[in-house]
PDB file of C-alpha atoms and ligand atoms in Angstrom:
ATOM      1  CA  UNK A  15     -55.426 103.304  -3.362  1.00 76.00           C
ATOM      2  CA  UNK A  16     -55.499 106.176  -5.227  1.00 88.00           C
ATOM      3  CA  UNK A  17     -56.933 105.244  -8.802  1.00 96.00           C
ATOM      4  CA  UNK A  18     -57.325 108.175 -11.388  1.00 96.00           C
ATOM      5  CA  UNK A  19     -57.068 108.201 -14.944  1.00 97.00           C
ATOM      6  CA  UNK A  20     -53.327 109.011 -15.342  1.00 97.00           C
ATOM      7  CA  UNK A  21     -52.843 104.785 -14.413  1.00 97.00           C
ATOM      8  CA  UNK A  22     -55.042 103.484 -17.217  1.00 98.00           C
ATOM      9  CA  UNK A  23     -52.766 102.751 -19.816  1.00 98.00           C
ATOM     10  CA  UNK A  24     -52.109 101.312 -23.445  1.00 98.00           C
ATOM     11  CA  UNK A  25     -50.281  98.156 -23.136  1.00 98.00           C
ATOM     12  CA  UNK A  26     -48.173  96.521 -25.745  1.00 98.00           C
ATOM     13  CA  UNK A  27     -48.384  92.563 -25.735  1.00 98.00           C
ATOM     14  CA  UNK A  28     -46.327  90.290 -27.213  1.00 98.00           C
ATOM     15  CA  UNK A  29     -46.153  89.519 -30.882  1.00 98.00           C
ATOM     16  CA  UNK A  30     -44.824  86.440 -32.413  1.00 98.00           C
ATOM     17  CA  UNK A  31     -45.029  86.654 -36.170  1.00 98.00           C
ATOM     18  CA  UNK A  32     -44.084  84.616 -39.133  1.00 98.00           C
ATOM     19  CA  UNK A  33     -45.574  83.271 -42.418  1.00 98.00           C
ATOM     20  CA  UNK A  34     -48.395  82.066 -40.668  1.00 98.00           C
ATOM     21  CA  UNK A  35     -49.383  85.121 -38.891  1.00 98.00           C
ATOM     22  CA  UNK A  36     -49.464  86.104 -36.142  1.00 98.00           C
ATOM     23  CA  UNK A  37     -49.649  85.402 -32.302  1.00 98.00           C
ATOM     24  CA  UNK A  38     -50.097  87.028 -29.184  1.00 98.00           C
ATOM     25  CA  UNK A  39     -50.261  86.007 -25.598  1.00 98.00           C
ATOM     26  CA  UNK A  40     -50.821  87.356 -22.078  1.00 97.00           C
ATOM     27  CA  UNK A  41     -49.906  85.793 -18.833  1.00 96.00           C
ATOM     28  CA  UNK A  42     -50.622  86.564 -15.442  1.00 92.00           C
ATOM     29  CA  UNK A  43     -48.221  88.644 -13.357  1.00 87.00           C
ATOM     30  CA  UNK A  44     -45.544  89.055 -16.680  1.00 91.00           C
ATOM     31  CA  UNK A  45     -47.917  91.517 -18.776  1.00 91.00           C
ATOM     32  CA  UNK A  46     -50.902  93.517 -16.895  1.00 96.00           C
ATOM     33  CA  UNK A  47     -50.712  95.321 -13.595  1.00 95.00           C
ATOM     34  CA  UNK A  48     -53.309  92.904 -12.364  1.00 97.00           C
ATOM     35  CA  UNK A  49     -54.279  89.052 -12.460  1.00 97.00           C
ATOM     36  CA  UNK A  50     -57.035  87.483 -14.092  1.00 97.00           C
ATOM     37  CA  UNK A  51     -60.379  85.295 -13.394  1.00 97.00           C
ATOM     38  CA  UNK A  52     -62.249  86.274 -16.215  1.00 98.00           C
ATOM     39  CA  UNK A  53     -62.290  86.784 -19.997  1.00 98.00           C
ATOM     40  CA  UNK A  54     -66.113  87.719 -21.809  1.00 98.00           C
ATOM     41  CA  UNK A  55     -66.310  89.263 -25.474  1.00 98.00           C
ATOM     42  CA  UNK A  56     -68.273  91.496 -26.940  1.00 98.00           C
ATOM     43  CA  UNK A  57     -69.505  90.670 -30.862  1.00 98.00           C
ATOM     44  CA  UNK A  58     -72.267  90.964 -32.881  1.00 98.00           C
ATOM     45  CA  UNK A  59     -72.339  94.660 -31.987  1.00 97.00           C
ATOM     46  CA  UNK A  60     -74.747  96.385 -33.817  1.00 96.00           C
ATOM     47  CA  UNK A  61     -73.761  99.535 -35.557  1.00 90.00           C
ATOM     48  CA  UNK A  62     -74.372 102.711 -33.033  1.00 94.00           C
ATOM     49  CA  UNK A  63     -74.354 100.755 -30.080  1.00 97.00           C
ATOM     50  CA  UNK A  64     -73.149 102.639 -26.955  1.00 97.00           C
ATOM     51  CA  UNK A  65     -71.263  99.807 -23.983  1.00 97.00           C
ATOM     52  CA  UNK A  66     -70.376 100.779 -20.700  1.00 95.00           C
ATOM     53  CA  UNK A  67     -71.658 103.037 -19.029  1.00 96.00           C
ATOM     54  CA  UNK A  68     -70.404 102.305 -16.012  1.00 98.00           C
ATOM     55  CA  UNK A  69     -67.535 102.204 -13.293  1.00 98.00           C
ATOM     56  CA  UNK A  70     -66.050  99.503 -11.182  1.00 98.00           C
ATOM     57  CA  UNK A  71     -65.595  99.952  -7.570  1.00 98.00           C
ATOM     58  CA  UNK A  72     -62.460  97.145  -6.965  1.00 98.00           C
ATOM     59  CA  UNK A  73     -62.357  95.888 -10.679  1.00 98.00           C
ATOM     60  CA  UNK A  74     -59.737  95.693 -13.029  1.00 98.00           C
ATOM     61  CA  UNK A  75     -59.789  95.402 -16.590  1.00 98.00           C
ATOM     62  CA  UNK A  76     -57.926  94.758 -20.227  1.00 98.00           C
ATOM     63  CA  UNK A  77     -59.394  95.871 -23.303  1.00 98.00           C
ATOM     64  CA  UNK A  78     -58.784  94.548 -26.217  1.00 98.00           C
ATOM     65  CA  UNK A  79     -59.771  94.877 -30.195  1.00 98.00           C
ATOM     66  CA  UNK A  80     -59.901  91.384 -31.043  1.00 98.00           C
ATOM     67  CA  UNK A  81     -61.113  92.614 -34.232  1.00 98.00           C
ATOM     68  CA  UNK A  82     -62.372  95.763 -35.884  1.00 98.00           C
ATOM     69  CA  UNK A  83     -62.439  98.913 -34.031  1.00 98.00           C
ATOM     70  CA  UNK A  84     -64.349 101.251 -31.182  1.00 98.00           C
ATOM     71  CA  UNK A  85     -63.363 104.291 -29.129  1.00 98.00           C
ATOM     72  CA  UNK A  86     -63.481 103.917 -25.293  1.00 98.00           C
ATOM     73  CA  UNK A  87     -64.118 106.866 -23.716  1.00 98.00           C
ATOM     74  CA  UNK A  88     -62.671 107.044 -19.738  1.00 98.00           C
ATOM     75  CA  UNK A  89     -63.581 109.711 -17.106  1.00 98.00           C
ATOM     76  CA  UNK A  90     -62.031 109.482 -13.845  1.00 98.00           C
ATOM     77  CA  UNK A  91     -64.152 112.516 -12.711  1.00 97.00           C
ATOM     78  CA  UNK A  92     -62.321 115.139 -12.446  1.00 97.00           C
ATOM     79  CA  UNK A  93     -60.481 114.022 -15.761  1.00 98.00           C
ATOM     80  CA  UNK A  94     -61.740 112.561 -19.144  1.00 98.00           C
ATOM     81  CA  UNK A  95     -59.794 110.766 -22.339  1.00 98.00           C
ATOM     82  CA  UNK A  96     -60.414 108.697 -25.122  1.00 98.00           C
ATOM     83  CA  UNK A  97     -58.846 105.943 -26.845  1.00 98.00           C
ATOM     84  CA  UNK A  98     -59.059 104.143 -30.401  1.00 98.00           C
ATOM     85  CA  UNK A  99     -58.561 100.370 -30.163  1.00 98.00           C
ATOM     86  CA  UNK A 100     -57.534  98.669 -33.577  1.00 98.00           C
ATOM     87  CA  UNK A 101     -54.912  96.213 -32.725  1.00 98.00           C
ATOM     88  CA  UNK A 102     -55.158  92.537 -31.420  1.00 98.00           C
ATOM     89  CA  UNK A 103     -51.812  93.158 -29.705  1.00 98.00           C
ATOM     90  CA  UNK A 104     -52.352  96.331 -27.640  1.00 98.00           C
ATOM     91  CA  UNK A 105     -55.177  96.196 -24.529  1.00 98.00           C
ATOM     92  CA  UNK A 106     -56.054  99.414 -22.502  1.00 98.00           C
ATOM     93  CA  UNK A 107     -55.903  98.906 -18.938  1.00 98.00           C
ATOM     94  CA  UNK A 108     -58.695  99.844 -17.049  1.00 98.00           C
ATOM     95  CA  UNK A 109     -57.916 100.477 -13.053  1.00 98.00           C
ATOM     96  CA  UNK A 110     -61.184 100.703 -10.976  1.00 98.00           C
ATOM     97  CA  UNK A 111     -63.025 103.774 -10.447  1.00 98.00           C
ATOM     98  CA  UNK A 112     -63.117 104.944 -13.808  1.00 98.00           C
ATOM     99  CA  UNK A 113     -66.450 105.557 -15.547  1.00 98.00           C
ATOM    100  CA  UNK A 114     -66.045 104.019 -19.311  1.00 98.00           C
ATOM    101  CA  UNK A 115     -68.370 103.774 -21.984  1.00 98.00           C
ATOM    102  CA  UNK A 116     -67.389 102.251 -25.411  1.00 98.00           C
ATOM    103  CA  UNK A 117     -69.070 103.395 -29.104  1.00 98.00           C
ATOM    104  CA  UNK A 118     -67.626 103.660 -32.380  1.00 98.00           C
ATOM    105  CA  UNK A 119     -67.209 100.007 -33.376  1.00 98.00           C
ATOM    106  CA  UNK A 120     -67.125  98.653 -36.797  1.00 98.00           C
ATOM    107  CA  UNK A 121     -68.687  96.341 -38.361  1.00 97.00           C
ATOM    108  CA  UNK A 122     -67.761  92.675 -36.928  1.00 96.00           C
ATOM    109  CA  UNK A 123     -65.637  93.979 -34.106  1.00 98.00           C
ATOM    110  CA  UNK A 124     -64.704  91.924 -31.480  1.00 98.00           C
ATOM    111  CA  UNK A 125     -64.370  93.282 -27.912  1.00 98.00           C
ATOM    112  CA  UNK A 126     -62.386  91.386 -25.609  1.00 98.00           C
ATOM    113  CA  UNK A 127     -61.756  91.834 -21.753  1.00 98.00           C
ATOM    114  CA  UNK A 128     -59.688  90.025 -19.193  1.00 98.00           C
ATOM    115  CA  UNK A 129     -61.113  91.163 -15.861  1.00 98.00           C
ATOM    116  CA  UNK A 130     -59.719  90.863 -12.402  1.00 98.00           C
ATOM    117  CA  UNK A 131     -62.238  89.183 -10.692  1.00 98.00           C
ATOM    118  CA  UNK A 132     -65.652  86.989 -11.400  1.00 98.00           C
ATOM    119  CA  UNK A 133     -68.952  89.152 -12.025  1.00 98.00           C
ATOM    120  CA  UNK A 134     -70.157  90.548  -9.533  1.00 98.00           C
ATOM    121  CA  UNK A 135     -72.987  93.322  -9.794  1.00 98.00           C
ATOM    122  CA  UNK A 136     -72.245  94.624  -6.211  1.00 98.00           C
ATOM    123  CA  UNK A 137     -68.930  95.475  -7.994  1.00 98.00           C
ATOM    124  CA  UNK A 138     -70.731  97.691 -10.359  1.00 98.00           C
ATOM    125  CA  UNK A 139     -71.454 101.237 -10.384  1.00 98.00           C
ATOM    126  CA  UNK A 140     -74.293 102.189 -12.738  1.00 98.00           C
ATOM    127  CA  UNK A 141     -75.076 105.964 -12.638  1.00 98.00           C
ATOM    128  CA  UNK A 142     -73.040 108.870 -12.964  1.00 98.00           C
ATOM    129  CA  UNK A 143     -74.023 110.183  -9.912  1.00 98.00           C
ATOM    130  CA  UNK A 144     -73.235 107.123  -7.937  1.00 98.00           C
ATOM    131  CA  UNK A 145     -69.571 106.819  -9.339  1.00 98.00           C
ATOM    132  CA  UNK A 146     -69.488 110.421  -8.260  1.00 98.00           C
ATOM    133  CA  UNK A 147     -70.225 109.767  -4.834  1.00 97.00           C
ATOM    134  CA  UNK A 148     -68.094 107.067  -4.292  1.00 97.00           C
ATOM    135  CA  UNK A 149     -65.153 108.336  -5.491  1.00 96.00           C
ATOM    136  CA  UNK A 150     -65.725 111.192  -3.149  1.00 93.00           C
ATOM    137  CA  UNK A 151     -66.247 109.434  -0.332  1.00 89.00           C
TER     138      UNK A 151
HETATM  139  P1  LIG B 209     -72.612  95.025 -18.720  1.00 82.69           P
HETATM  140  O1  LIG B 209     -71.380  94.893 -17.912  1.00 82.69           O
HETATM  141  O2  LIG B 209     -73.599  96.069 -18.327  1.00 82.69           O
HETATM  142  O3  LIG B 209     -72.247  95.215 -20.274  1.00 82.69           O
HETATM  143  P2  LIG B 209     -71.364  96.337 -21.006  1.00 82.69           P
HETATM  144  O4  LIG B 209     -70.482  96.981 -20.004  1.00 82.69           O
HETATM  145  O5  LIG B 209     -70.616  95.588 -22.043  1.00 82.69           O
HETATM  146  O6  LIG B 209     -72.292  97.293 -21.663  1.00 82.69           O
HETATM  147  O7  LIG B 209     -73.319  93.604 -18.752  1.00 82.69           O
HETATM  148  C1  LIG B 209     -74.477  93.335 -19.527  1.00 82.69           C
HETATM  149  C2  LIG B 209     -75.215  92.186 -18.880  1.00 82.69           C
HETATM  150  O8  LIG B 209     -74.411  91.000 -18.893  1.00 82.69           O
HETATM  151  C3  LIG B 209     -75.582  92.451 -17.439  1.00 82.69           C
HETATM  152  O9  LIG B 209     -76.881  91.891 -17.211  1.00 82.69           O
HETATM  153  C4  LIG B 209     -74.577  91.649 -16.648  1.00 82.69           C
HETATM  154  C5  LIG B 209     -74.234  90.502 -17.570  1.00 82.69           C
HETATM  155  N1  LIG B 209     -72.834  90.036 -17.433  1.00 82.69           N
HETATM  156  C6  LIG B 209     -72.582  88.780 -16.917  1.00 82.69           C
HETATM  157  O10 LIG B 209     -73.507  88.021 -16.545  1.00 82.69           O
HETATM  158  N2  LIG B 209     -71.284  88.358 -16.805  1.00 82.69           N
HETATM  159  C7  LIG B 209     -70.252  89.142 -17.212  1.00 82.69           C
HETATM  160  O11 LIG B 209     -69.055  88.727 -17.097  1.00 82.69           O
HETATM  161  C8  LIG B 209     -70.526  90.449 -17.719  1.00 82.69           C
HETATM  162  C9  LIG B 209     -69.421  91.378 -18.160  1.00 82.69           C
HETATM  163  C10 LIG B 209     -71.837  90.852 -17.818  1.00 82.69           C
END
């Protein structure tokens, strides 16, 4: 497959509103180009914290602002471009080999991802130069 940075995407979700508020959902194989095993957060984020920093060799990933804001910043290599999440009912999709790091937030933002598969650190790639490589090869 070839993954570049042209298939990472803003993706609307559902909204059901009323007096109440409001309510959003996300099921597998109706909303994301993927399916899900895992969901982690990010909170408590101290101001001028940098995330990321890393690619994914097979991984796939939703981003979401929970709460708050940040700016994720995605580099496919030969191709870079940022984002601004700051809405509980829009995720960026993440396809693997992309190199993302994530800065910006605000004060009591929440980050929250619904990855393709279970963590896996062989899954990971940690320096630029290694991303690099294997996308190359
Ligand atoms: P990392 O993915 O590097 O964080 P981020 O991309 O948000 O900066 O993960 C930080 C640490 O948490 C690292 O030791 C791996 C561990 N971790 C898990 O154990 N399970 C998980 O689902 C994730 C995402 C990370």
């Amino acid at each position: 497959m070839n993954y570049n940075i042209d298939k990472c995407k803003i993706i609307n979700l559902p909204v059901i509103s009323d007096a109440r508020g409001n309510l959003s959902f996300i099921e597998n194989e109706n909303h994301l180009p993927f399916s899900f095993s895992r969901f982690y957060y990010l909170y408590d984020i101290p101001g001028g914290s940098d995330r990321g920093g890393h690619a994914h060799k097979d991984l796939h990933q939703l981003i979401i602002a929970g709460s708050g804001s940040f700016h994720v910043h995605l580099d496919d290599g030969s191709k870079s471009r940022s984002f601004i999440l700051n809405s509980p009912n829009k995720g960026l999709y993440i396809c693997p080999h992309i190199w993302r790091s994530l800065d910006s937030f605000s004060s009591g933002s929440l980050c929250m991802v619904l990855a393709s598969d279970k963590y896996d650190e062989s899954d990971y790639l940690r320096t630029y130069d290694d991303f690099l490589t294997f996308i190359k090869s």
